[in-house]
Amino acid sequence: MQIKKSLPEAVVRRLPGYHRYLCDLCRLGTRRISSQELAKLMGLTASQIRQDFNSFGGVGQQGYGYNTDELRDRIAELLGLGRSFSLILVGAGNIGQALIKYAHFAELGLHIVAAFDTSPRVVEQNIGGIVVKPIEELTAHLAHGGVDIAIVAVPAPVAQDTANLLIDAGITALWNFAPVDLQVPPHVHVVNVHMLDSLLVLLFRMNAAEK
Amino acid sequence: MQIKKSLPEAVVRRLPGYHRYLCDLCRLGTRRISSQELAKLMGLTASQIRQDFNSFGGVGQQGYGYNTDELRDRIAELLGLGRSFSLILVGAGNIGQALIKYAHFAELGLHIVAAFDTSPRVVEQNIGGIVVKPIEELTAHLAHGGVDIAIVAVPAPVAQDTANLLIDAGITALWNFAPVDLQVPPHVHVVNVHMLDSLLVLLFRMNAAEK
DNA sequence: TAGATTGTTAATCGATTAACAATC
DNA sequence: TAGATTGTTAATCGATTAACAATC
């Protein structure tokens, strides 16, 4: 329960990758790893890894390396993975439905507990065990509390309105799949999954490589 | 047809966002915009925007600002959006199916032309107008040429094998949705959409904000 | 002890911000 | 011309790399 000095942004962005690799290593039975080995595996430099791991309390042992499960647990703790999280989904279209069915949430203690949509085509439908509710029920549902994160998977034109609705209902964390940058008050956290943006970066690189 | 001096990485990553905003602005009928205004809109600084736009030939006009459609076209050109692209999908599970149905590809000239899977449950099924083919037909299909990008949407354990298969068949660009970092030869471009990673960053921020 | 590998400091690199002269 | 806003240089900041002493 140490007070956490805020980590450099660059380190935060690498945290999930570290966590993923360490989980894999533990699963495969690897008990220790050096910065050198991990660097090779992840395509980073050993120096960078040691800097990163040092930015949150020294977990290594000189002459030995890092204990994989100790390190994994430390990073999980930083990420706040100690407890389980409840998510709601707004927008049960293609992407929304895929997310409901997505298997890897549960492994991390993340659970989609409800889904909402406006379209009569999906409302009342059972998708992967969740019955989609009409958006009108959203605010009442959130009044109960207990929801940590809202997934915004609605069409771009209504994404900002959806965000506003969620924020007014008390949500402070948005995982946004709409290709817009949401305007939110400072106490609300947003991360965007702009999939098309990454595809365009791929296009650019292909283009650049051709000369 | 100018020789393109390779842009700073940070600029490349912002290119899709600029493109998106400029398309929106043009659609709304805005003909000119200053770095100041765009900065406010996008949550960047005016200085950064001018630096960015200057890193690829000056498109602005002193005392006036930037011409939105000229700038949009310039960025589209940098991204290589001048022509249409063919994509194939490998792995027609939840995410794969959502991608096939995803509406926004066509607007950018991106077209999923075929889908492959191993599971008898989806092979031969028609998903959004595309009949899923067995993975065995992949290599033959690619032999025809004409495919620019492969989408990897298979489960993590087979992602590397899938990538190898695609690369052997001549693919040089992978858009990867599996939560693994693919090992590829230097001539192959990969961008990852590690959705869960971004969700973990959100978790971290929530956690950090609580003190 | 000798060998290995971390923790940490210093040097380098790249990206962002600030400032202002150039110019439309 | 006067006002606005870019293009560009210089200053700052943060992140990465290099190097090595500390220590297991």
Coordinates of C-alpha atoms (C1' of nucleotides) in Angstrom, one line a residue:
Chain A
M1 CA 0.0 0.0 0.0
Q2 CA 2.7 2.4 -0.9
I3 CA 1.9 5.9 -2.3
K4 CA 2.5 5.6 -6.0
K5 CA 4.7 8.2 -7.5
S6 CA 3.1 8.7 -10.9
L7 CA 5.0 6.7 -13.5
P8 CA 6.3 8.2 -16.7
E9 CA 3.7 8.0 -19.5
A10 CA 6.0 5.9 -21.6
V11 CA 6.3 3.3 -18.9
V12 CA 2.5 3.2 -18.3
R13 CA 2.0 2.4 -21.9
R14 CA 4.4 -0.5 -21.7
L15 CA 2.9 -1.9 -18.5
P16 CA 0.2 -4.0 -20.2
G17 CA 2.8 -5.6 -22.5
Y18 CA 5.0 -6.5 -19.5
H19 CA 2.0 -8.0 -17.8
R20 CA 1.1 -10.0 -20.8
Y21 CA 4.6 -11.4 -21.3
L22 CA 5.1 -12.1 -17.6
C23 CA 1.8 -14.0 -17.4
D24 CA 2.9 -16.1 -20.4
L25 CA 6.3 -16.8 -18.9
C26 CA 4.8 -17.8 -15.6
R27 CA 2.4 -20.1 -17.4
L28 CA 5.3 -21.7 -19.2
G29 CA 7.0 -22.3 -15.9
T30 CA 9.8 -19.8 -16.3
R31 CA 10.8 -18.6 -12.8
R32 CA 13.4 -16.0 -13.5
I33 CA 14.3 -13.7 -16.3
S34 CA 17.0 -11.1 -16.9
S35 CA 16.4 -7.7 -18.5
Q36 CA 18.5 -9.0 -21.4
E37 CA 16.3 -12.0 -22.1
L38 CA 13.0 -10.1 -21.7
A39 CA 14.4 -7.3 -23.9
K40 CA 15.0 -9.8 -26.7
L41 CA 11.6 -11.4 -26.3
M42 CA 9.7 -8.1 -26.3
G43 CA 11.9 -6.2 -28.8
L44 CA 13.0 -3.6 -26.3
T45 CA 16.4 -2.8 -24.9
A46 CA 17.7 -4.2 -21.6
S47 CA 18.5 -0.8 -20.4
Q48 CA 15.0 0.4 -21.0
I49 CA 13.5 -2.5 -19.1
R50 CA 15.7 -1.9 -16.1
Q51 CA 14.9 1.8 -16.2
D52 CA 11.2 0.9 -16.4
F53 CA 11.2 -1.6 -13.6
N54 CA 13.2 0.7 -11.4
S55 CA 10.6 3.4 -11.8
F56 CA 8.4 1.3 -9.6
G57 CA 10.3 -0.1 -6.7
G58 CA 13.2 -2.5 -7.3
V59 CA 12.0 -5.9 -7.9
G60 CA 15.2 -7.3 -9.3
Q61 CA 18.1 -9.0 -7.7
Q62 CA 21.6 -8.2 -8.8
G63 CA 23.5 -11.0 -10.4
Y64 CA 20.2 -13.0 -10.7
G65 CA 17.5 -11.1 -12.6
Y66 CA 13.8 -10.8 -12.0
N67 CA 11.5 -13.3 -10.4
T68 CA 8.8 -13.7 -13.0
D69 CA 5.8 -14.1 -10.7
E70 CA 6.9 -11.5 -8.2
L71 CA 7.3 -9.0 -11.1
R72 CA 4.0 -10.0 -12.6
D73 CA 2.2 -9.5 -9.3
R74 CA 3.8 -6.1 -8.9
I75 CA 2.7 -5.0 -12.3
A76 CA -0.8 -6.4 -11.8
E77 CA -1.0 -4.4 -8.6
L78 CA 0.1 -1.2 -10.3
L79 CA -2.6 -1.8 -13.0
G80 CA -5.2 -2.2 -10.2
L81 CA -5.9 -5.8 -11.2
G82 CA -6.3 -6.9 -7.6
R83 CA -10.1 -6.8 -7.8
S84 CA -12.8 -7.5 -10.3
F85 CA -14.3 -4.8 -12.5
S86 CA -17.8 -4.3 -13.9
L87 CA -18.3 -2.9 -17.3
I88 CA -21.4 -1.9 -19.3
L89 CA -21.6 -1.8 -23.0
V90 CA -23.4 1.0 -24.9
G91 CA -24.0 0.1 -28.5
A92 CA -24.6 -3.5 -29.3
G93 CA -23.7 -3.3 -32.9
N94 CA -21.0 -5.4 -34.7
I95 CA -18.1 -4.3 -32.4
G96 CA -20.2 -4.3 -29.3
Q97 CA -21.5 -7.8 -29.8
A98 CA -17.9 -9.0 -30.5
L99 CA -16.8 -7.5 -27.3
I100 CA -19.6 -9.2 -25.3
K101 CA -18.4 -12.5 -26.6
Y102 CA -14.7 -11.7 -26.2
A103 CA -13.2 -14.3 -24.1
H104 CA -10.2 -12.6 -22.5
F105 CA -11.9 -10.2 -20.3
A106 CA -12.7 -12.7 -17.6
E107 CA -9.1 -13.8 -17.2
L108 CA -8.3 -10.2 -16.0
G109 CA -11.4 -10.0 -13.7
L110 CA -13.3 -7.8 -16.2
H111 CA -17.0 -8.5 -16.6
I112 CA -19.5 -7.0 -18.9
V113 CA -22.6 -6.9 -16.8
A114 CA -25.1 -5.1 -19.0
A115 CA -25.6 -3.9 -22.6
F116 CA -27.7 -1.1 -24.0
D117 CA -28.8 0.0 -27.4
T118 CA -31.4 2.1 -29.2
S119 CA -32.2 -0.1 -32.1
P120 CA -35.3 -2.3 -31.8
R121 CA -33.4 -4.8 -33.9
V122 CA -31.0 -5.7 -31.0
V123 CA -32.9 -4.6 -27.9
E124 CA -34.2 -7.6 -25.9
Q125 CA -31.9 -9.9 -27.9
N126 CA -29.7 -12.3 -25.9
I127 CA -26.1 -11.9 -27.0
G128 CA -23.6 -14.2 -25.4
G129 CA -25.7 -14.5 -22.3
I130 CA -26.6 -10.8 -22.0
V131 CA -30.0 -9.4 -22.8
V132 CA -29.6 -6.0 -24.5
K133 CA -31.7 -3.3 -22.8
P134 CA -33.1 -0.1 -24.3
I135 CA -31.0 2.9 -23.7
E136 CA -33.8 4.5 -21.7
E137 CA -32.9 2.1 -18.9
L138 CA -29.3 3.2 -18.7
T139 CA -29.5 5.9 -16.1
A140 CA -31.7 3.9 -13.8
H141 CA -29.3 1.0 -14.1
L142 CA -26.3 3.1 -13.3
A143 CA -28.1 4.6 -10.3
H144 CA -27.5 1.3 -8.5
G145 CA -23.8 2.0 -8.7
G146 CA -21.2 -0.7 -9.0
V147 CA -20.3 -0.1 -12.6
D148 CA -16.6 0.9 -13.1
I149 CA -16.2 1.4 -16.8
A150 CA -18.5 2.0 -19.8
I151 CA -17.7 0.8 -23.2
V152 CA -18.8 3.3 -25.9
A153 CA -19.4 1.3 -29.1
V154 CA -22.0 3.5 -30.7
P155 CA -21.8 5.2 -34.2
A156 CA -19.6 8.3 -34.3
P157 CA -22.4 10.9 -34.6
V158 CA -24.0 9.9 -31.3
A159 CA -20.8 9.1 -29.4
Q160 CA -20.5 12.4 -27.7
D161 CA -24.1 12.4 -26.6
T162 CA -23.7 8.9 -25.2
A163 CA -20.6 9.9 -23.3
N164 CA -22.5 12.9 -21.8
L165 CA -25.3 10.6 -20.8
L166 CA -22.9 8.2 -19.1
I167 CA -21.0 10.9 -17.4
D168 CA -24.2 12.5 -16.1
A169 CA -25.1 9.1 -14.7
G170 CA -21.8 9.0 -12.7
I171 CA -19.5 7.0 -15.0
T172 CA -15.8 8.1 -14.7
A173 CA -14.1 5.8 -17.1
L174 CA -14.8 5.4 -20.8
W175 CA -13.4 2.9 -23.2
N176 CA -14.2 4.4 -26.5
F177 CA -14.5 2.6 -29.9
A178 CA -16.1 5.4 -31.8
P179 CA -13.8 7.2 -34.2
V180 CA -14.1 10.5 -32.4
D181 CA -12.2 12.2 -29.6
L182 CA -14.7 12.6 -26.7
Q183 CA -14.8 15.8 -24.8
V184 CA -15.0 15.0 -21.1
P185 CA -14.5 16.8 -17.8
P186 CA -11.2 16.3 -16.1
H187 CA -12.3 13.7 -13.6
V188 CA -13.3 11.4 -16.4
H189 CA -10.8 9.0 -17.9
V190 CA -11.0 8.0 -21.5
V191 CA -9.0 5.8 -23.7
N192 CA -9.7 5.4 -27.3
V193 CA -9.4 2.4 -29.5
H194 CA -9.2 4.1 -32.9
M195 CA -8.7 0.9 -34.9
L196 CA -8.8 2.6 -38.2
D197 CA -6.0 5.0 -37.1
S198 CA -3.7 2.1 -36.7
L199 CA -4.6 0.7 -40.1
L200 CA -3.8 4.1 -41.6
V201 CA -0.4 4.0 -39.9
L202 CA 0.2 0.6 -41.6
L203 CA -0.8 2.1 -44.9
F204 CA 1.6 4.9 -44.4
R205 CA 4.5 2.6 -43.6
M206 CA 3.8 0.4 -46.7
N207 CA 3.7 3.6 -48.7
A208 CA 6.9 4.9 -47.2
A209 CA 8.7 1.6 -47.7
E210 CA 7.9 1.7 -51.5
K211 CA 10.1 4.8 -51.5
Chain B
M1 CA 5.4 12.7 -56.7
Q2 CA 7.9 14.3 -54.3
I3 CA 10.5 12.1 -52.6
K4 CA 9.2 11.8 -49.1
K5 CA 11.6 12.5 -46.3
S6 CA 10.6 10.1 -43.6
L7 CA 8.4 11.8 -41.1
P8 CA 9.1 11.7 -37.3
E9 CA 7.3 8.8 -35.7
A10 CA 5.3 11.1 -33.5
V11 CA 3.9 12.9 -36.6
V12 CA 3.0 9.7 -38.3
R13 CA 1.0 8.6 -35.4
R14 CA -1.0 11.8 -35.5
L15 CA -1.6 11.7 -39.2
P16 CA -4.8 9.6 -39.0
G17 CA -6.2 11.9 -36.5
Y18 CA -5.5 15.0 -38.6
H19 CA -7.1 13.2 -41.6
R20 CA -10.2 12.4 -39.6
Y21 CA -10.7 15.9 -38.3
L22 CA -10.0 17.5 -41.7
C23 CA -12.5 15.2 -43.4
D24 CA -15.1 16.2 -40.8
L25 CA -14.3 19.9 -41.3
C26 CA -14.6 19.6 -45.0
R27 CA -17.8 17.8 -44.7
L28 CA -19.2 20.5 -42.5
G29 CA -18.2 23.1 -45.1
T30 CA -15.3 24.7 -43.2
R31 CA -12.9 26.0 -45.8
R32 CA -10.0 27.3 -43.7
I33 CA -8.6 26.7 -40.2
S34 CA -5.8 28.1 -38.2
S35 CA -3.4 26.0 -36.2
Q36 CA -4.9 27.7 -33.1
E37 CA -8.4 26.5 -33.9
L38 CA -7.4 23.0 -34.9
A39 CA -5.3 22.7 -31.8
K40 CA -8.3 23.5 -29.6
L41 CA -10.4 21.0 -31.5
M42 CA -8.0 18.2 -31.3
G43 CA -6.5 18.9 -27.9
L44 CA -3.0 19.6 -29.2
T45 CA -0.9 22.8 -29.2
A46 CA -0.9 25.2 -32.1
S47 CA 2.9 25.1 -32.1
Q48 CA 2.9 21.3 -32.4
I49 CA 0.5 21.4 -35.3
R50 CA 2.5 24.0 -37.2
Q51 CA 5.7 21.8 -36.6
D52 CA 3.8 18.8 -37.8
F53 CA 2.4 20.4 -40.9
N54 CA 5.8 21.8 -41.7
S55 CA 7.5 18.5 -41.6
F56 CA 5.7 17.7 -44.8
G57 CA 5.8 20.7 -47.2
G58 CA 4.2 24.0 -46.2
V59 CA 0.5 23.9 -46.9
G60 CA -0.4 26.9 -44.9
Q61 CA -0.6 30.6 -45.8
Q62 CA 0.7 33.2 -43.4
G63 CA -1.9 35.4 -42.0
Y64 CA -4.6 33.1 -43.3
G65 CA -4.2 29.6 -42.0
Y66 CA -4.7 26.3 -43.7
N67 CA -7.0 25.4 -46.5
T68 CA -8.9 22.4 -45.1
D69 CA -9.4 20.4 -48.3
E70 CA -5.9 21.1 -49.6
L71 CA -4.5 19.9 -46.3
R72 CA -6.8 16.9 -46.1
D73 CA -5.7 15.9 -49.6
R74 CA -2.0 16.3 -48.8
I75 CA -2.4 14.0 -45.7
A76 CA -4.4 11.5 -47.6
E77 CA -1.6 11.4 -50.2
L78 CA 1.0 10.8 -47.5
L79 CA -1.1 8.0 -46.1
G80 CA -1.3 6.5 -49.5
L81 CA -5.0 6.8 -49.7
G82 CA -5.0 7.6 -53.4
R83 CA -5.9 4.1 -54.4
S84 CA -8.1 1.3 -53.2
F85 CA -6.7 -1.5 -51.0
S86 CA -7.6 -5.2 -50.8
L87 CA -7.6 -6.9 -47.4
I88 CA -8.1 -10.5 -46.5
L89 CA -9.3 -11.7 -43.1
V90 CA -7.8 -14.7 -41.3
G91 CA -10.0 -15.8 -38.4
A92 CA -13.7 -15.2 -38.7
G93 CA -14.5 -15.4 -35.0
N94 CA -16.2 -12.6 -33.0
I95 CA -13.8 -9.8 -33.9
G96 CA -13.3 -11.0 -37.5
Q97 CA -17.0 -11.1 -38.2
A98 CA -17.4 -7.6 -36.7
L99 CA -14.6 -6.3 -39.0
I100 CA -16.2 -7.8 -42.1
K101 CA -19.4 -5.9 -41.2
Y102 CA -17.5 -2.7 -40.2
A103 CA -18.9 0.1 -42.3
H104 CA -16.0 2.6 -42.3
F105 CA -13.5 0.7 -44.4
A106 CA -15.1 1.4 -47.7
E107 CA -15.0 5.2 -47.1
L108 CA -11.3 5.0 -47.1
G109 CA -11.1 2.7 -50.1
L110 CA -10.3 -0.4 -48.0
H111 CA -12.1 -3.6 -49.0
I112 CA -12.1 -7.0 -47.3
V113 CA -12.2 -9.4 -50.3
A114 CA -12.0 -12.8 -48.6
A115 CA -12.1 -14.4 -45.2
F116 CA -10.5 -17.7 -44.0
D117 CA -11.0 -19.8 -40.9
T118 CA -10.3 -23.3 -39.7
S119 CA -13.5 -24.0 -37.9
P120 CA -16.2 -26.0 -39.7
R121 CA -18.7 -23.8 -37.7
V122 CA -17.9 -20.8 -39.8
V123 CA -16.4 -22.1 -43.0
E124 CA -18.8 -21.8 -45.9
Q125 CA -20.9 -19.3 -43.9
N126 CA -21.9 -16.1 -45.5
I127 CA -20.9 -13.2 -43.3
G128 CA -21.9 -9.7 -44.5
G129 CA -21.7 -10.9 -48.1
I130 CA -18.4 -12.8 -47.8
V131 CA -18.3 -16.6 -47.8
V132 CA -15.7 -17.8 -45.3
K133 CA -13.2 -20.2 -46.9
P134 CA -11.2 -23.0 -45.3
I135 CA -7.7 -21.9 -44.4
E136 CA -6.3 -24.5 -46.8
E137 CA -7.3 -22.3 -49.7
L138 CA -5.4 -19.3 -48.3
T139 CA -2.1 -19.9 -50.1
A140 CA -3.8 -20.6 -53.5
H141 CA -5.9 -17.5 -53.1
L142 CA -2.9 -15.3 -52.4
A143 CA -1.0 -16.7 -55.3
H144 CA -3.3 -14.7 -57.6
G145 CA -1.8 -11.5 -56.0
G146 CA -3.6 -8.3 -55.6
V147 CA -4.0 -8.5 -51.8
D148 CA -2.4 -5.7 -49.9
I149 CA -3.0 -6.4 -46.2
A150 CA -4.0 -9.4 -44.1
I151 CA -6.0 -9.0 -41.0
V152 CA -4.9 -11.5 -38.3
A153 CA -7.9 -12.2 -36.0
V154 CA -7.1 -15.7 -34.9
P155 CA -6.6 -16.9 -31.3
A156 CA -3.3 -16.0 -29.7
P157 CA -1.8 -19.5 -29.8
V158 CA -2.0 -19.8 -33.5
A159 CA -1.3 -16.1 -34.4
Q160 CA 2.4 -16.6 -35.1
D161 CA 1.8 -19.7 -37.3
T162 CA -0.9 -17.7 -39.2
A163 CA 1.5 -14.8 -39.7
N164 CA 4.2 -17.2 -41.0
L165 CA 1.7 -18.7 -43.4
L166 CA 0.7 -15.3 -44.7
I167 CA 4.3 -14.1 -45.0
D168 CA 5.3 -17.2 -46.9
A169 CA 2.4 -16.6 -49.3
G170 CA 3.8 -13.1 -50.0
I171 CA 1.9 -10.8 -47.7
T172 CA 3.9 -7.9 -46.4
A173 CA 1.5 -6.1 -44.2
L174 CA -0.3 -7.4 -41.2
W175 CA -3.0 -5.8 -39.1
N176 CA -2.9 -7.9 -36.0
F177 CA -5.7 -8.3 -33.4
A178 CA -4.2 -11.2 -31.5
P179 CA -2.7 -10.3 -28.1
V180 CA 0.8 -11.3 -29.1
D181 CA 3.7 -9.5 -30.7
L182 CA 4.4 -11.2 -34.0
Q183 CA 7.9 -11.9 -35.1
V184 CA 8.3 -11.0 -38.7
P185 CA 11.2 -10.4 -41.2
P186 CA 12.2 -6.8 -41.8
H187 CA 10.3 -6.3 -45.0
V188 CA 7.0 -7.1 -43.4
H189 CA 5.0 -4.3 -41.7
V190 CA 2.9 -5.1 -38.6
V191 CA 0.6 -2.9 -36.6
N192 CA -1.0 -4.3 -33.5
V193 CA -4.5 -3.5 -32.2
H194 CA -4.0 -4.7 -28.6
M195 CA -7.4 -3.6 -27.3
L196 CA -6.9 -5.1 -23.9
D197 CA -3.7 -3.2 -23.5
S198 CA -5.6 0.1 -23.8
L199 CA -8.2 -1.1 -21.3
L200 CA -5.4 -1.8 -18.8
V201 CA -4.0 1.7 -19.3
L202 CA -7.5 2.9 -18.4
L203 CA -7.5 0.8 -15.3
F204 CA -4.1 2.1 -14.3
R205 CA -5.3 5.7 -14.7
M206 CA -8.4 5.1 -12.6
N207 CA -6.2 3.4 -10.0
A208 CA -3.7 6.2 -10.0
A209 CA -6.4 8.9 -9.7
E210 CA -7.8 7.3 -6.6
K211 CA -4.4 8.1 -5.1
Chain C
dT1 C1' 35.6 -15.7 -4.8
dA2 C1' 34.3 -14.9 -9.7
dG3 C1' 30.5 -14.2 -12.7
dA4 C1' 26.3 -12.2 -13.6
dT5 C1' 23.1 -8.8 -13.6
dT6 C1' 20.9 -5.2 -11.4
dG7 C1' 20.4 -0.2 -9.9
dT8 C1' 21.7 4.3 -11.2
dT9 C1' 24.1 8.1 -13.2
dA10 C1' 25.4 10.5 -17.3
dA11 C1' 25.0 11.3 -22.3
dT12 C1' 22.2 11.3 -26.3
dC13 C1' 18.3 11.6 -28.8
dG14 C1' 13.8 13.0 -30.2
dA15 C1' 9.6 15.5 -29.4
dT16 C1' 7.2 19.5 -27.5
dT17 C1' 6.9 24.2 -26.4
dA18 C1' 8.0 29.0 -26.7
dA19 C1' 9.1 32.9 -29.2
dC20 C1' 9.3 35.9 -33.0
dA21 C1' 10.6 37.3 -37.6
dA22 C1' 8.7 36.6 -42.2
dT23 C1' 4.8 37.5 -45.0
dC24 C1' 0.2 37.1 -46.6
Chain D
dT1 C1' -1.0 49.5 -44.3
dA2 C1' -2.3 46.8 -40.0
dG3 C1' -3.6 42.4 -38.3
dA4 C1' -3.3 37.7 -38.4
dT5 C1' -1.0 33.6 -38.6
dT6 C1' 2.4 30.9 -40.6
dG7 C1' 7.3 29.0 -40.9
dT8 C1' 11.3 28.4 -38.3
dT9 C1' 14.8 28.8 -34.8
dA10 C1' 16.0 28.2 -30.0
dA11 C1' 14.9 26.4 -25.4
dT12 C1' 12.9 22.8 -22.7
dC13 C1' 11.4 18.6 -21.6
dG14 C1' 11.0 13.7 -21.5
dA15 C1' 12.4 9.2 -23.0
dT16 C1' 16.1 6.2 -24.5
dT17 C1' 20.6 4.5 -24.6
dA18 C1' 25.2 3.8 -22.7
dA19 C1' 28.2 2.8 -19.1
dC20 C1' 29.7 1.1 -14.9
dA21 C1' 29.9 0.7 -9.9
dA22 C1' 27.2 -1.9 -6.5
dT23 C1' 26.0 -6.3 -5.0
dC24 C1' 23.9 -10.7 -5.1

